[in-house]
């Protein structure tokens, strides 16, 4: 993330929102990612603010920009050498108007207040778009599981939950995974929660293993959902993924299952990436090989080239150097900048859907929107993960376990609804095809109406 937009009247915000942003910057200094997420939403709320002056009167925008609760805590644990290590844990309970706070935990050295708040803020609107009863929250730690033994990861998770358990619960706040937090970490976190509370409270965490309360399709959900969303966008242009060239950044949970569904829908995925560089296989990616390398061996993606002739790995370069018709950024924030967007647009780009959270920089988003191609922002395009988490909570509450087919069908229905809400709201706002305006306004109205109904809380 580069710089914080200043609030000198140059923010381009609706005049009544200028002072709101000023307060956000003053209260949250040196948090550029959070500022960017806020301005990204406020900058598009003009239509809804004009239509609903009561929202300003009730100071709903101010209230939504201020988290309900922020928890920052020490996480001390002991490594394999017997040395004490100290990390910092975060949980930001941003908005609970629509349901229990819901959002993942991220374990990565870059985790900070700013990152957690940007993710938590986005999560409010993403969760609202699903139409399911979910509030918005996010958390994490600056701990890196990379290079740590399973024992170290377990002790870290136990130490983190020793504090976190006071703040969460199936009706309060329901964390899940994110970068660095998969089924293994959720298992250690759940085990410690159960030990401390003496309760088998399945609905307190999502992303659980299938044999102990997890949902089918949760692992695949964000990537599948992203592919469903882009397919819906293409349909509005009487087109589809079938026969299209596609690149998908990352080689983690979201990327792998986005690739899988795109391939099932007939797309030709020719490139993906990891933190070391990008992989190009003109013959189409061999997904089973990628799963073996990244999910089983946890090895660098470059290994692919030693198994598949005709493929190449380009170190320290962006995947966006490869021309493509459909680009799905599914790795991390700010991984696609304005130069990348220009390159892609010059070489025939038709659609972008964000599997990751805020992967396109603000400048890149501006270019993509101006260009008139299809652009699906993360809060809509990657909502399939949290939606399926809500389905996991439903199954936990009814002590039920749905089939893969049934769960995938529900996911598809939800992603179609998310797409429809964004598309219709963009038309209502007079900017047909602008999914950013559509997603922000549609989700804002849902949260605002609930807050209005509940009075000043
Ligand atoms: P993950 O499993 O940890 O995978 C992240 C992948 O991105 C890894 O392959 C990593 O490479 C790669 N990567 C990291 N930095 C990169 C860079 N600068 N350039 C290219 N590749 C890079 O995480 P994930 O769960 O897939 O999440 C990815 C994104 O989706 C995040 O923004 C997350 O917040 C968002 N998201 C996730 C979910 C979900 O259900 N998981 C839901 C909604 C949104 P290495 O393998 O080398 O580490």
CSV table of C-alpha atoms and ligand atoms in Angstrom, one decimal:
chain,number,residue,atom,x,y,z
A,1,UNK,CA,0.0,0.0,0.0
A,2,UNK,CA,1.5,3.3,-1.0
A,3,UNK,CA,0.2,6.4,0.5
A,4,UNK,CA,-2.8,7.6,2.4
A,5,UNK,CA,-5.1,9.9,0.4
A,6,UNK,CA,-5.1,13.3,2.2
A,7,UNK,CA,-8.3,15.0,3.0
A,8,UNK,CA,-7.8,18.5,1.6
A,9,UNK,CA,-11.0,18.5,-0.4
A,10,UNK,CA,-9.1,16.4,-3.0
A,11,UNK,CA,-10.7,13.1,-1.9
A,12,UNK,CA,-13.5,13.4,-4.4
A,13,UNK,CA,-16.0,12.4,-1.6
A,14,UNK,CA,-19.6,13.5,-1.3
A,15,UNK,CA,-19.2,16.8,0.7
A,16,UNK,CA,-21.1,15.4,3.7
A,17,UNK,CA,-18.6,12.5,3.9
A,18,UNK,CA,-15.4,14.6,3.8
A,19,UNK,CA,-15.4,15.2,7.6
A,20,UNK,CA,-16.1,11.5,8.2
A,21,UNK,CA,-13.0,10.5,6.4
A,22,UNK,CA,-11.0,13.3,8.2
A,23,UNK,CA,-12.1,11.7,11.5
A,24,UNK,CA,-11.0,8.2,10.3
A,25,UNK,CA,-7.6,9.5,9.4
A,26,UNK,CA,-7.2,11.4,12.7
A,27,UNK,CA,-8.3,8.5,14.9
A,28,UNK,CA,-6.3,5.9,13.0
A,29,UNK,CA,-3.0,7.6,12.1
A,30,UNK,CA,-0.5,5.7,9.9
A,31,UNK,CA,-3.0,3.1,8.8
A,32,UNK,CA,-2.9,3.5,5.0
A,33,UNK,CA,-4.6,0.2,4.2
A,34,UNK,CA,-7.5,1.0,6.4
A,35,UNK,CA,-7.8,4.6,5.0
A,36,UNK,CA,-7.7,3.2,1.5
A,37,UNK,CA,-10.5,0.7,2.2
A,38,UNK,CA,-12.6,3.4,3.8
A,39,UNK,CA,-12.2,5.9,1.0
A,40,UNK,CA,-12.9,3.1,-1.5
A,41,UNK,CA,-16.3,2.7,0.0
A,42,UNK,CA,-17.2,6.3,1.0
A,43,UNK,CA,-16.2,7.4,-2.5
A,44,UNK,CA,-19.1,5.5,-4.0
A,45,UNK,CA,-21.8,6.2,-1.5
A,46,UNK,CA,-23.1,9.4,-3.1
A,47,UNK,CA,-26.3,7.8,-4.6
A,48,UNK,CA,-27.4,6.2,-1.4
A,49,UNK,CA,-26.6,9.3,0.7
A,50,UNK,CA,-28.7,11.4,-1.7
A,51,UNK,CA,-31.6,9.0,-1.5
A,52,UNK,CA,-31.5,8.5,2.3
A,53,UNK,CA,-30.7,11.7,4.2
A,54,UNK,CA,-31.8,9.9,7.3
A,55,UNK,CA,-28.6,7.9,7.2
A,56,UNK,CA,-26.5,11.1,7.7
A,57,UNK,CA,-28.9,12.3,10.3
A,58,UNK,CA,-28.4,9.1,12.3
A,59,UNK,CA,-24.6,9.4,11.7
A,60,UNK,CA,-24.5,5.9,10.3
A,61,UNK,CA,-21.5,6.4,8.2
A,62,UNK,CA,-19.4,7.6,11.2
A,63,UNK,CA,-20.7,4.7,13.2
A,64,UNK,CA,-19.9,2.1,10.5
A,65,UNK,CA,-16.3,3.5,10.2
A,66,UNK,CA,-15.7,3.1,13.9
A,67,UNK,CA,-15.2,-0.6,15.0
A,68,UNK,CA,-17.5,-1.7,17.8
A,69,UNK,CA,-14.6,-3.2,19.7
A,70,UNK,CA,-10.8,-3.7,19.0
A,71,UNK,CA,-8.8,-6.2,21.0
A,72,UNK,CA,-5.0,-6.3,20.9
A,73,UNK,CA,-3.2,-8.8,23.0
A,74,UNK,CA,0.2,-10.4,23.8
A,75,UNK,CA,0.8,-13.9,22.6
A,76,UNK,CA,3.8,-15.5,24.4
A,77,UNK,CA,4.8,-19.0,23.5
A,78,UNK,CA,7.9,-21.3,23.5
A,79,UNK,CA,9.7,-22.5,20.4
A,80,UNK,CA,11.4,-25.8,19.8
A,81,UNK,CA,14.6,-24.5,21.3
A,82,UNK,CA,12.9,-23.6,24.5
A,83,UNK,CA,13.1,-19.8,23.7
A,84,UNK,CA,10.2,-17.6,24.6
A,85,UNK,CA,8.7,-15.9,21.6
A,86,UNK,CA,6.3,-12.9,21.7
A,87,UNK,CA,3.7,-12.1,19.0
A,88,UNK,CA,0.8,-9.7,18.9
A,89,UNK,CA,-2.8,-10.9,18.4
A,90,UNK,CA,-5.7,-8.8,17.1
A,91,UNK,CA,-9.4,-9.2,16.8
A,92,UNK,CA,-11.4,-6.3,15.4
A,93,UNK,CA,-15.2,-6.7,16.0
A,94,UNK,CA,-16.3,-4.1,13.4
A,95,UNK,CA,-20.0,-4.3,13.0
A,96,UNK,CA,-22.6,-6.7,14.5
A,97,UNK,CA,-25.8,-5.2,13.1
A,98,UNK,CA,-26.6,-8.2,10.9
A,99,UNK,CA,-25.3,-11.0,13.0
A,100,UNK,CA,-22.4,-12.3,15.1
A,101,UNK,CA,-19.1,-10.7,14.0
A,102,UNK,CA,-17.6,-13.0,11.3
A,103,UNK,CA,-14.3,-13.0,9.5
A,104,UNK,CA,-11.0,-14.8,9.3
A,105,UNK,CA,-7.8,-14.8,11.3
A,106,UNK,CA,-4.6,-14.1,9.3
A,107,UNK,CA,-1.2,-15.3,10.5
A,108,UNK,CA,1.5,-13.4,8.6
A,109,UNK,CA,4.4,-11.1,9.5
A,110,UNK,CA,2.7,-8.2,7.8
A,111,UNK,CA,-0.4,-8.2,10.0
A,112,UNK,CA,-0.9,-4.9,11.8
A,113,UNK,CA,-3.8,-2.8,13.1
A,114,UNK,CA,-4.2,-1.3,9.7
A,115,UNK,CA,-4.4,-4.6,7.8
A,116,UNK,CA,-6.8,-6.1,10.3
A,117,UNK,CA,-9.0,-3.0,10.2
A,118,UNK,CA,-9.0,-2.8,6.4
A,119,UNK,CA,-10.0,-6.4,6.2
A,120,UNK,CA,-12.6,-6.1,8.9
A,121,UNK,CA,-14.2,-3.0,7.3
A,122,UNK,CA,-14.4,-4.8,3.9
A,123,UNK,CA,-15.8,-7.8,5.7
A,124,UNK,CA,-18.9,-5.9,6.9
A,125,UNK,CA,-20.0,-5.2,3.4
A,126,UNK,CA,-19.0,-8.6,1.9
A,127,UNK,CA,-21.0,-10.4,4.6
A,128,UNK,CA,-24.0,-8.1,4.0
A,129,UNK,CA,-23.9,-8.9,0.3
A,130,UNK,CA,-24.4,-12.6,1.0
A,131,UNK,CA,-27.8,-11.8,2.4
A,132,UNK,CA,-27.0,-14.1,5.4
A,133,UNK,CA,-27.1,-13.1,9.1
A,134,UNK,CA,-23.4,-12.2,9.5
A,135,UNK,CA,-21.7,-9.2,11.1
A,136,UNK,CA,-18.2,-8.2,10.1
A,137,UNK,CA,-14.9,-8.7,11.9
A,138,UNK,CA,-11.4,-9.8,11.3
A,139,UNK,CA,-8.3,-10.8,13.3
A,140,UNK,CA,-4.8,-12.3,13.2
A,141,UNK,CA,-1.3,-12.1,14.3
A,142,UNK,CA,2.1,-11.1,13.1
A,143,UNK,CA,3.2,-14.8,13.6
A,144,UNK,CA,4.5,-16.6,10.5
A,145,UNK,CA,3.7,-20.3,10.4
A,146,UNK,CA,6.3,-20.7,7.6
A,147,UNK,CA,9.4,-22.7,8.7
A,148,UNK,CA,7.7,-23.5,12.1
A,149,UNK,CA,7.3,-27.1,13.2
A,150,UNK,CA,3.8,-28.5,13.8
A,151,UNK,CA,4.5,-28.4,17.5
A,152,UNK,CA,5.4,-24.7,17.4
A,153,UNK,CA,2.3,-23.9,15.4
A,154,UNK,CA,0.2,-25.8,17.9
A,155,UNK,CA,1.7,-24.0,20.9
A,156,UNK,CA,1.3,-20.6,19.2
A,157,UNK,CA,-2.4,-21.4,18.4
A,158,UNK,CA,-3.0,-22.5,22.0
A,159,UNK,CA,-1.4,-19.3,23.4
A,160,UNK,CA,-3.5,-17.2,21.1
A,161,UNK,CA,-6.7,-18.9,22.0
A,162,UNK,CA,-5.9,-18.6,25.7
A,163,UNK,CA,-6.8,-14.9,25.3
A,164,UNK,CA,-9.1,-14.9,22.3
A,165,UNK,CA,-11.6,-17.3,23.9
A,166,UNK,CA,-12.9,-14.5,26.2
A,167,UNK,CA,-14.1,-12.6,23.2
A,168,UNK,CA,-15.7,-15.1,20.8
A,169,UNK,CA,-18.7,-17.4,20.8
A,170,UNK,CA,-21.2,-18.8,18.3
A,171,UNK,CA,-23.6,-15.8,19.0
A,172,UNK,CA,-20.8,-13.2,19.5
A,173,UNK,CA,-17.9,-13.6,17.2
A,174,UNK,CA,-17.0,-16.5,14.9
A,175,UNK,CA,-13.5,-16.5,13.5
A,176,UNK,CA,-12.3,-18.6,10.5
A,177,UNK,CA,-9.1,-19.0,8.5
A,178,UNK,CA,-7.3,-16.7,6.1
A,179,UNK,CA,-3.7,-16.4,4.9
A,180,UNK,CA,-1.6,-18.7,7.1
A,181,UNK,CA,-4.6,-20.2,8.9
A,182,UNK,CA,-6.0,-23.4,7.4
A,183,UNK,CA,-7.7,-26.5,8.8
A,184,UNK,CA,-4.6,-27.5,10.8
A,185,UNK,CA,-4.5,-24.1,12.7
A,186,UNK,CA,-8.4,-24.1,13.1
A,187,UNK,CA,-8.0,-27.5,14.7
A,188,UNK,CA,-5.5,-26.3,17.2
A,189,UNK,CA,-7.5,-23.2,18.0
A,190,UNK,CA,-10.8,-25.2,18.4
A,191,UNK,CA,-9.0,-27.8,20.6
A,192,UNK,CA,-7.8,-25.1,23.0
A,193,UNK,CA,-11.2,-23.3,23.0
A,194,UNK,CA,-12.9,-26.6,24.0
A,195,UNK,CA,-10.3,-27.3,26.6
A,196,UNK,CA,-10.6,-23.9,28.3
A,197,UNK,CA,-14.4,-23.6,28.1
A,198,UNK,CA,-15.4,-27.2,28.5
A,199,UNK,CA,-17.9,-26.8,25.7
A,200,UNK,CA,-18.1,-28.5,22.3
A,201,UNK,CA,-19.4,-25.3,20.7
A,202,UNK,CA,-19.0,-26.2,17.0
A,203,UNK,CA,-20.3,-22.9,15.8
A,204,UNK,CA,-17.5,-20.9,17.4
A,205,UNK,CA,-15.1,-21.3,14.5
A,206,UNK,CA,-15.6,-22.2,10.9
A,207,UNK,CA,-13.2,-23.9,8.5
A,208,UNK,CA,-13.2,-27.0,10.7
A,209,UNK,CA,-12.3,-30.5,9.5
A,210,UNK,CA,-15.0,-32.6,8.0
A,211,UNK,CA,-15.0,-35.2,10.8
A,212,UNK,CA,-15.4,-32.6,13.5
A,213,UNK,CA,-18.1,-30.2,12.3
A,214,UNK,CA,-16.7,-28.8,9.1
A,215,UNK,CA,-18.7,-28.3,6.0
A,216,UNK,CA,-18.2,-29.8,2.6
A,217,UNK,CA,-17.2,-27.2,-0.1
A,218,UNK,CA,-15.8,-24.8,2.5
A,219,UNK,CA,-12.2,-25.4,1.3
A,220,UNK,CA,-13.3,-24.9,-2.3
A,221,UNK,CA,-15.8,-22.1,-1.6
A,222,UNK,CA,-13.9,-18.8,-2.1
A,223,UNK,CA,-12.3,-20.0,-5.4
A,224,UNK,CA,-15.4,-21.7,-6.7
A,225,UNK,CA,-17.4,-18.6,-5.8
A,226,UNK,CA,-15.0,-16.3,-7.6
A,227,UNK,CA,-15.3,-18.4,-10.8
A,228,UNK,CA,-19.1,-18.4,-10.5
A,229,UNK,CA,-19.1,-14.6,-10.1
A,230,UNK,CA,-17.0,-14.0,-13.2
A,231,UNK,CA,-19.2,-16.4,-15.1
A,232,UNK,CA,-22.2,-14.3,-14.1
A,233,UNK,CA,-20.5,-11.1,-15.1
A,234,UNK,CA,-19.6,-12.6,-18.5
A,235,UNK,CA,-23.2,-13.7,-19.0
A,236,UNK,CA,-24.3,-10.1,-18.9
A,237,UNK,CA,-22.3,-9.7,-22.1
A,238,UNK,CA,-23.7,-12.9,-23.6
A,239,UNK,CA,-20.4,-14.5,-23.0
A,240,UNK,CA,-18.8,-17.2,-20.7
A,241,UNK,CA,-15.6,-18.6,-19.4
A,242,UNK,CA,-15.7,-21.4,-22.0
A,243,UNK,CA,-12.7,-21.2,-24.2
A,244,UNK,CA,-11.3,-18.1,-22.5
A,245,UNK,CA,-7.7,-17.6,-21.5
A,246,UNK,CA,-7.4,-17.1,-17.8
A,247,UNK,CA,-4.6,-16.3,-15.3
A,248,UNK,CA,-5.0,-16.8,-11.5
A,249,UNK,CA,-2.5,-15.3,-9.1
A,250,UNK,CA,-1.4,-17.2,-6.0
A,251,UNK,CA,-1.2,-20.9,-5.5
A,252,UNK,CA,-3.0,-21.1,-2.1
A,253,UNK,CA,-6.5,-22.0,-1.1
A,254,UNK,CA,-8.4,-19.4,-3.1
A,255,UNK,CA,-6.2,-19.7,-6.2
A,256,UNK,CA,-6.2,-23.5,-6.4
A,257,UNK,CA,-10.0,-23.8,-6.3
A,258,UNK,CA,-10.6,-20.8,-8.6
A,259,UNK,CA,-8.5,-22.7,-11.1
A,260,UNK,CA,-10.4,-25.9,-10.5
A,261,UNK,CA,-13.8,-24.3,-11.2
A,262,UNK,CA,-12.6,-22.2,-14.1
A,263,UNK,CA,-11.3,-25.4,-15.7
A,264,UNK,CA,-14.6,-27.2,-15.1
A,265,UNK,CA,-16.4,-24.3,-16.8
A,266,UNK,CA,-14.2,-24.6,-19.8
A,267,UNK,CA,-11.6,-21.8,-19.2
A,268,UNK,CA,-8.0,-22.4,-20.2
A,269,UNK,CA,-5.8,-21.4,-17.2
A,270,UNK,CA,-2.3,-20.8,-18.4
A,271,UNK,CA,-0.7,-19.1,-15.4
A,272,UNK,CA,-0.6,-18.8,-11.6
A,273,UNK,CA,2.0,-17.6,-9.1
A,274,UNK,CA,3.4,-17.8,-5.6
A,275,UNK,CA,5.4,-15.3,-3.5
A,276,UNK,CA,8.6,-16.2,-5.5
A,277,UNK,CA,7.3,-15.6,-9.1
A,278,UNK,CA,4.9,-16.8,-11.7
A,279,UNK,CA,4.4,-20.1,-13.6
A,280,UNK,CA,3.4,-20.2,-17.3
A,281,UNK,CA,2.2,-23.4,-18.9
A,282,UNK,CA,0.8,-22.6,-22.4
A,283,UNK,CA,-0.7,-26.1,-22.5
A,284,UNK,CA,-2.9,-25.3,-19.6
A,285,UNK,CA,-2.1,-25.8,-15.9
A,286,UNK,CA,-1.9,-29.3,-14.5
A,287,UNK,CA,-3.9,-28.7,-11.3
A,288,UNK,CA,-3.3,-32.1,-9.7
A,289,UNK,CA,0.4,-31.4,-9.9
A,290,UNK,CA,0.0,-27.9,-8.3
A,291,UNK,CA,-2.1,-29.4,-5.5
A,292,UNK,CA,0.6,-32.0,-4.9
A,293,UNK,CA,3.3,-29.3,-4.7
A,294,UNK,CA,1.5,-26.6,-2.7
A,295,UNK,CA,-1.0,-28.5,-0.6
A,296,UNK,CA,0.8,-31.8,0.1
A,297,UNK,CA,4.5,-31.0,-0.1
A,298,UNK,CA,4.2,-27.3,0.8
A,299,UNK,CA,7.0,-26.7,-1.7
A,300,UNK,CA,7.8,-23.8,-4.0
A,301,UNK,CA,5.7,-23.6,-7.2
A,302,UNK,CA,8.9,-23.6,-9.3
A,303,UNK,CA,9.0,-27.3,-8.8
A,304,UNK,CA,6.3,-27.7,-11.4
A,305,UNK,CA,8.7,-26.9,-14.2
A,306,UNK,CA,10.9,-30.0,-13.4
A,307,UNK,CA,7.8,-32.2,-13.9
A,308,UNK,CA,6.1,-30.5,-16.9
A,309,UNK,CA,8.1,-29.8,-20.0
A,310,UNK,CA,7.1,-26.7,-21.9
A,311,UNK,CA,6.3,-24.8,-18.7
A,312,UNK,CA,8.5,-22.0,-17.3
A,313,UNK,CA,8.9,-20.2,-14.0
A,314,UNK,CA,9.7,-16.5,-14.0
A,315,UNK,CA,11.2,-15.4,-10.6
A,316,UNK,CA,10.4,-12.1,-9.0
A,317,UNK,CA,8.0,-10.9,-11.8
A,318,UNK,CA,4.3,-10.3,-11.7
A,319,UNK,CA,1.9,-12.8,-13.3
A,320,UNK,CA,0.3,-9.9,-15.0
A,321,UNK,CA,3.1,-9.8,-17.6
A,322,UNK,CA,1.2,-12.7,-19.3
A,323,UNK,CA,-1.6,-11.5,-21.6
A,324,UNK,CA,-4.9,-12.9,-20.7
A,325,UNK,CA,-8.7,-12.4,-21.3
A,326,UNK,CA,-9.7,-13.0,-17.7
A,327,UNK,CA,-7.5,-12.2,-14.7
A,328,UNK,CA,-8.3,-13.5,-11.2
A,329,UNK,CA,-6.0,-11.9,-8.5
A,330,UNK,CA,-6.3,-14.5,-5.7
A,331,UNK,CA,-3.0,-14.0,-3.8
A,332,UNK,CA,-2.8,-10.9,-1.5
A,333,UNK,CA,-3.5,-7.2,-1.2
A,334,UNK,CA,-2.0,-4.7,-3.7
A,335,UNK,CA,-0.5,-7.3,-6.0
A,336,UNK,CA,-1.9,-5.7,-9.2
A,337,UNK,CA,-1.0,-2.1,-9.8
A,338,UNK,CA,-1.7,0.5,-12.4
A,339,UNK,CA,1.2,-0.6,-14.7
A,340,UNK,CA,-0.1,-4.2,-14.5
A,341,UNK,CA,-3.6,-3.0,-15.3
A,342,UNK,CA,-2.4,-1.0,-18.3
A,343,UNK,CA,-0.5,-4.0,-19.7
A,344,UNK,CA,-3.4,-6.3,-19.3
A,345,UNK,CA,-5.8,-3.8,-20.9
A,346,UNK,CA,-3.5,-3.3,-23.8
A,347,UNK,CA,-3.4,-7.0,-24.5
A,348,UNK,CA,-7.1,-7.8,-24.6
A,349,UNK,CA,-8.4,-8.1,-21.1
A,350,UNK,CA,-12.1,-8.6,-20.8
A,351,UNK,CA,-12.7,-9.3,-17.1
A,352,UNK,CA,-11.2,-9.1,-13.6
A,353,UNK,CA,-12.7,-10.7,-10.5
A,354,UNK,CA,-10.9,-10.3,-7.2
A,355,UNK,CA,-10.5,-13.6,-5.3
A,356,UNK,CA,-8.2,-11.9,-2.8
A,357,UNK,CA,-9.0,-8.9,-0.6
A,358,UNK,CA,-8.1,-5.6,-2.2
A,359,UNK,CA,-5.5,-7.2,-4.6
A,360,UNK,CA,-5.8,-4.2,-7.1
A,361,UNK,CA,-4.4,-0.9,-6.0
A,362,UNK,CA,-6.7,2.1,-6.0
A,363,UNK,CA,-5.0,3.4,-9.2
A,364,UNK,CA,-5.5,0.0,-10.9
A,365,UNK,CA,-9.1,-0.1,-9.8
A,366,UNK,CA,-9.7,3.4,-11.3
A,367,UNK,CA,-8.2,2.3,-14.6
A,368,UNK,CA,-10.2,-0.9,-14.8
A,369,UNK,CA,-13.4,0.9,-14.0
A,370,UNK,CA,-12.7,3.6,-16.6
A,371,UNK,CA,-11.9,1.1,-19.3
A,372,UNK,CA,-15.4,-0.4,-19.2
A,373,UNK,CA,-14.3,-4.0,-18.9
A,374,UNK,CA,-16.0,-6.2,-16.3
A,375,UNK,CA,-14.5,-5.6,-12.9
A,376,UNK,CA,-15.8,-7.5,-9.8
A,377,UNK,CA,-14.5,-6.2,-6.5
A,378,UNK,CA,-13.4,-8.6,-3.8
A,379,UNK,CA,-16.3,-7.9,-1.4
A,380,UNK,CA,-18.6,-9.4,-4.1
A,381,UNK,CA,-16.3,-11.8,-6.0
A,382,UNK,CA,-14.8,-13.6,-3.0
A,383,UNK,CA,-17.9,-13.6,-0.8
A,384,UNK,CA,-18.4,-17.4,-1.4
A,385,UNK,CA,-16.0,-18.3,1.4
A,386,UNK,CA,-17.8,-16.5,4.1
A,387,UNK,CA,-21.2,-17.5,2.7
A,388,UNK,CA,-20.1,-21.2,3.0
A,389,UNK,CA,-18.9,-20.5,6.5
A,390,UNK,CA,-22.5,-19.4,7.3
A,391,UNK,CA,-23.7,-22.7,5.8
A,392,UNK,CA,-21.2,-24.5,8.1
A,393,UNK,CA,-22.8,-22.6,11.1
A,394,UNK,CA,-26.3,-23.6,9.9
A,395,UNK,CA,-25.2,-27.3,9.8
A,396,UNK,CA,-23.6,-27.0,13.2
A,397,UNK,CA,-26.7,-25.4,14.7
A,398,UNK,CA,-29.0,-28.2,13.3
A,399,UNK,CA,-26.4,-31.0,14.0
A,400,UNK,CA,-26.6,-31.8,10.2
A,401,UNK,CA,-24.1,-32.5,7.5
A,402,UNK,CA,-25.0,-31.7,3.9
A,403,UNK,CA,-23.7,-33.4,0.7
A,404,UNK,CA,-21.1,-31.8,-1.5
A,405,UNK,CA,-23.7,-31.4,-4.3
A,406,UNK,CA,-26.3,-29.7,-2.1
A,407,UNK,CA,-23.7,-27.3,-0.6
A,408,UNK,CA,-22.2,-26.4,-3.9
A,409,UNK,CA,-25.7,-25.7,-5.3
A,410,UNK,CA,-26.4,-23.3,-2.3
A,411,UNK,CA,-23.0,-21.6,-3.0
A,412,UNK,CA,-23.9,-21.1,-6.6
A,413,UNK,CA,-27.4,-19.7,-5.7
A,414,UNK,CA,-25.8,-17.3,-3.2
A,415,UNK,CA,-23.1,-16.1,-5.7
A,416,UNK,CA,-25.9,-15.5,-8.3
A,417,UNK,CA,-27.8,-13.5,-5.7
A,418,UNK,CA,-24.7,-11.5,-4.8
A,419,UNK,CA,-24.1,-10.8,-8.5
A,420,UNK,CA,-27.8,-9.8,-9.0
A,421,UNK,CA,-27.8,-7.4,-6.0
A,422,UNK,CA,-24.6,-5.6,-7.3
A,423,UNK,CA,-25.8,-5.5,-10.9
A,424,UNK,CA,-29.3,-4.2,-10.0
A,425,UNK,CA,-28.0,-1.6,-7.6
A,426,UNK,CA,-25.5,-0.3,-10.2
A,427,UNK,CA,-28.4,0.2,-12.6
A,428,UNK,CA,-30.5,2.0,-9.9
A,429,UNK,CA,-27.5,4.3,-9.2
A,430,UNK,CA,-27.3,5.2,-12.9
A,431,UNK,CA,-24.0,3.4,-13.6
A,432,UNK,CA,-24.9,0.1,-15.2
A,433,UNK,CA,-22.1,-2.4,-15.1
A,434,UNK,CA,-20.2,-0.7,-12.3
A,435,UNK,CA,-19.9,-3.5,-9.7
A,436,UNK,CA,-18.0,-1.3,-7.3
A,437,UNK,CA,-20.9,1.2,-6.9
A,438,UNK,CA,-23.4,-1.7,-7.0
A,439,UNK,CA,-21.6,-3.7,-4.3
A,440,UNK,CA,-20.9,-0.8,-2.0
A,441,UNK,CA,-24.4,0.7,-2.1
A,442,UNK,CA,-26.3,-2.5,-1.9
A,443,UNK,CA,-24.4,-3.7,1.1
A,444,UNK,CA,-24.3,-0.4,2.8
A,445,UNK,CA,-28.1,-0.1,2.6
A,446,UNK,CA,-28.5,-3.6,4.3
A,447,UNK,CA,-26.2,-2.7,7.2
A,448,UNK,CA,-27.6,0.9,7.5
A,449,UNK,CA,-31.3,-0.3,7.7
A,450,UNK,CA,-30.4,-2.8,10.4
A,451,UNK,CA,-28.6,-0.2,12.4
A,452,UNK,CA,-31.4,2.3,12.0
A,453,UNK,CA,-33.9,-0.2,13.2
A,454,UNK,CA,-31.8,-0.9,16.4
A,455,UNK,CA,-31.5,2.7,17.4
A,456,UNK,CA,-28.3,4.4,18.6
A,457,UNK,CA,-26.1,1.4,19.6
B,1,LIG,P1,-3.0,-18.8,1.2
B,1,LIG,O1,-3.6,-20.2,1.1
B,1,LIG,O2,-2.1,-18.5,2.3
B,1,LIG,O3,-2.4,-18.5,-0.2
B,1,LIG,C1,-1.8,-17.3,-0.6
B,1,LIG,C2,-1.0,-17.5,-1.9
B,1,LIG,O4,-0.6,-16.3,-2.4
B,1,LIG,C3,0.3,-18.4,-1.6
B,1,LIG,O5,0.4,-19.2,-2.7
B,1,LIG,C4,1.4,-17.3,-1.6
B,1,LIG,O6,2.6,-17.8,-2.0
B,1,LIG,C5,0.8,-16.4,-2.7
B,1,LIG,N1,1.4,-15.0,-2.6
B,1,LIG,C6,1.6,-14.3,-1.4
B,1,LIG,N2,2.1,-13.1,-1.8
B,1,LIG,C7,2.2,-13.1,-3.2
B,1,LIG,C8,2.6,-12.1,-4.1
B,1,LIG,N3,3.0,-10.9,-3.8
B,1,LIG,N4,2.5,-12.5,-5.4
B,1,LIG,C9,2.1,-13.7,-5.8
B,1,LIG,N5,1.7,-14.6,-5.0
B,1,LIG,C10,1.7,-14.3,-3.6
B,1,LIG,O7,-4.2,-17.7,1.3
B,1,LIG,P2,-5.7,-17.7,0.7
B,1,LIG,O8,-6.6,-18.3,1.8
B,1,LIG,O9,-5.7,-18.4,-0.6
B,1,LIG,O10,-6.0,-16.2,0.6
B,1,LIG,C11,-5.6,-15.4,-0.5
B,1,LIG,C12,-6.4,-14.1,-0.5
B,1,LIG,O11,-7.8,-14.3,-0.5
B,1,LIG,C13,-6.2,-13.2,0.7
B,1,LIG,O12,-6.3,-11.8,0.3
B,1,LIG,C14,-7.3,-13.5,1.6
B,1,LIG,O13,-7.7,-12.5,2.5
B,1,LIG,C15,-8.4,-13.7,0.6
B,1,LIG,N6,-9.6,-14.4,0.9
B,1,LIG,C16,-9.5,-15.7,1.4
B,1,LIG,C17,-10.6,-16.5,1.7
B,1,LIG,C18,-10.5,-17.9,2.1
B,1,LIG,O14,-11.6,-18.5,2.2
B,1,LIG,N7,-9.3,-18.5,2.2
B,1,LIG,C19,-11.9,-15.8,1.6
B,1,LIG,C20,-12.0,-14.5,1.1
B,1,LIG,C21,-10.8,-13.8,0.8
B,1,LIG,P3,3.5,-18.8,-1.1
B,1,LIG,O15,2.9,-20.2,-1.4
B,1,LIG,O16,4.9,-18.7,-1.7
B,1,LIG,O17,3.4,-18.4,0.3
